[in-house]
Coordinates of C-alpha atoms in Angstrom, one line a residue:
X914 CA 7.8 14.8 0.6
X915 CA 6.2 12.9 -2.1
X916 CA 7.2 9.5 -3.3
X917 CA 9.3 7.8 -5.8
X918 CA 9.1 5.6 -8.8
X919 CA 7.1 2.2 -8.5
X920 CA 9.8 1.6 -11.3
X921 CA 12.5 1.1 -8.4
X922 CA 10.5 -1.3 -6.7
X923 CA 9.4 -3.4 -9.7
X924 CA 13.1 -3.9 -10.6
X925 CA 14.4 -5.4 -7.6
X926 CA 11.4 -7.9 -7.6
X927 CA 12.0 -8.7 -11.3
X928 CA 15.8 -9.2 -10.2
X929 CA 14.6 -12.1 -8.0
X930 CA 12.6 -13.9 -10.1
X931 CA 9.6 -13.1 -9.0
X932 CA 6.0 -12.4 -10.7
X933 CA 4.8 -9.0 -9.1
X934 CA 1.5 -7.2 -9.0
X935 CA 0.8 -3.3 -9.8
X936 CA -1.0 -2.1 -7.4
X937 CA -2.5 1.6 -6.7
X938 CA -3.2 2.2 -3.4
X939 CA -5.9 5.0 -2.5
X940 CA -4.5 7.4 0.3
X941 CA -7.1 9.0 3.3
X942 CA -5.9 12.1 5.6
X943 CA -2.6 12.1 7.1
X944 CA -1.4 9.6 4.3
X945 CA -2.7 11.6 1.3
X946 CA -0.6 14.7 3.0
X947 CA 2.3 13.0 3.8
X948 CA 2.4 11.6 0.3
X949 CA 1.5 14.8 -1.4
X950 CA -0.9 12.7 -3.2
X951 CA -4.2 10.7 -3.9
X952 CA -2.5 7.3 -4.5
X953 CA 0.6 5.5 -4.8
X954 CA 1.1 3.0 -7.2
X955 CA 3.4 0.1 -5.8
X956 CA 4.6 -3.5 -7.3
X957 CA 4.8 -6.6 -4.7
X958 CA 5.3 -10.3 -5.5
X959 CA 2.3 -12.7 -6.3
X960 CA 0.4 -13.4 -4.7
X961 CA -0.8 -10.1 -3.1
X962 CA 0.0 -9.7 0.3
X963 CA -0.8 -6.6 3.1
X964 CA 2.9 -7.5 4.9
X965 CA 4.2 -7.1 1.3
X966 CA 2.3 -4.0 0.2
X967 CA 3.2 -2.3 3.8
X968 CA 7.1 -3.1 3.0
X969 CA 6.3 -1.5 -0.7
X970 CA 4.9 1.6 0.5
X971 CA 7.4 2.2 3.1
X972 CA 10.1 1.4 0.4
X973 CA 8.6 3.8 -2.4
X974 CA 7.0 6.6 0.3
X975 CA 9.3 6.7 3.1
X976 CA 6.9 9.6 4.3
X977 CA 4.1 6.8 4.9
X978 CA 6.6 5.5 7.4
X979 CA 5.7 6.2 10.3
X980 CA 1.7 6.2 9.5
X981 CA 2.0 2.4 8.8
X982 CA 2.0 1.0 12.0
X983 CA -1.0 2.5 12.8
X984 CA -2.9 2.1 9.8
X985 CA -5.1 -0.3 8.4
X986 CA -5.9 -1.0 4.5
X987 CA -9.5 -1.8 2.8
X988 CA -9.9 -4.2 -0.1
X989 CA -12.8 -3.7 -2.7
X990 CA -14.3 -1.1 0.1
X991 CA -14.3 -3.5 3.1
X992 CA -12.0 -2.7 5.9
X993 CA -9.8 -5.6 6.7
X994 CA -10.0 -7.3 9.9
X995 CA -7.5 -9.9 9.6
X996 CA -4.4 -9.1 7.3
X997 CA -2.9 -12.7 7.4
X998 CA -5.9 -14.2 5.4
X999 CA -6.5 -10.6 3.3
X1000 CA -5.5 -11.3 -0.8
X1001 CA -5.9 -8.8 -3.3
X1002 CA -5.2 -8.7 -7.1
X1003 CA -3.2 -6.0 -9.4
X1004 CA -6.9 -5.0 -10.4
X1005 CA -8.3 -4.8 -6.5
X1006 CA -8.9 -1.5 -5.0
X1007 CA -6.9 -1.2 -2.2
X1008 CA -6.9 1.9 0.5
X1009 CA -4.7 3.0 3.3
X1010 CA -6.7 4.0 5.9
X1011 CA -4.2 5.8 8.1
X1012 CA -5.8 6.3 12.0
X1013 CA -8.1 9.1 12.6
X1014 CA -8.6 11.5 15.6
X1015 CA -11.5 13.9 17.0
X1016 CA -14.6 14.3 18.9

């Protein structure tokens, strides 16, 4: 359980040239157990996108793994509806909103 280093990810990024965002990620549920925490705080390249910050939190939480899929993410408190055209910032609050289940 838990995660590893945002450090990891960060390097490989800055290996490649590329400019990369920090971004903490706000975990709901089934996420914030299978994390063993609130948040993760991940790097991706600029500019900001979901596909990125999915491949991120699977790289740096393998235990998010198999919630991805299934999940969907919020930016600045609004649920996401399409993530092709979603963009967030290092400074954005973003939140994994893993799927829910009861009556």
């Amino acid at each position: 359980k838990g995660c590893t280093s945002v450090d990891c990810v960060s390097e490989v990024y800055a290996m490649a040239g590329a400019e990369t965002l920090a971004v903490k990620v706000l975990l709901f549920g089934p996420a914030r157990e299978a994390a063993d925490a609130g948040h993760v705080e991940v790097s991706v390249p600029a500019p900001g996108t979901l596909a990125a910050l999915r491949e991120a939190l699977k790289e740096v939480c393998p235990a998010l793994g198999p919630l991805l899929p299934s999940s969907r993410f919020s930016v600045e408190q609004e649920l996401v509806q399409d993530e092709a055209f979603a963009a967030f910032s290092g400074s954005s609050e973003v939140a994994l909103i893993p799927p829910v289940s009861g009556g």
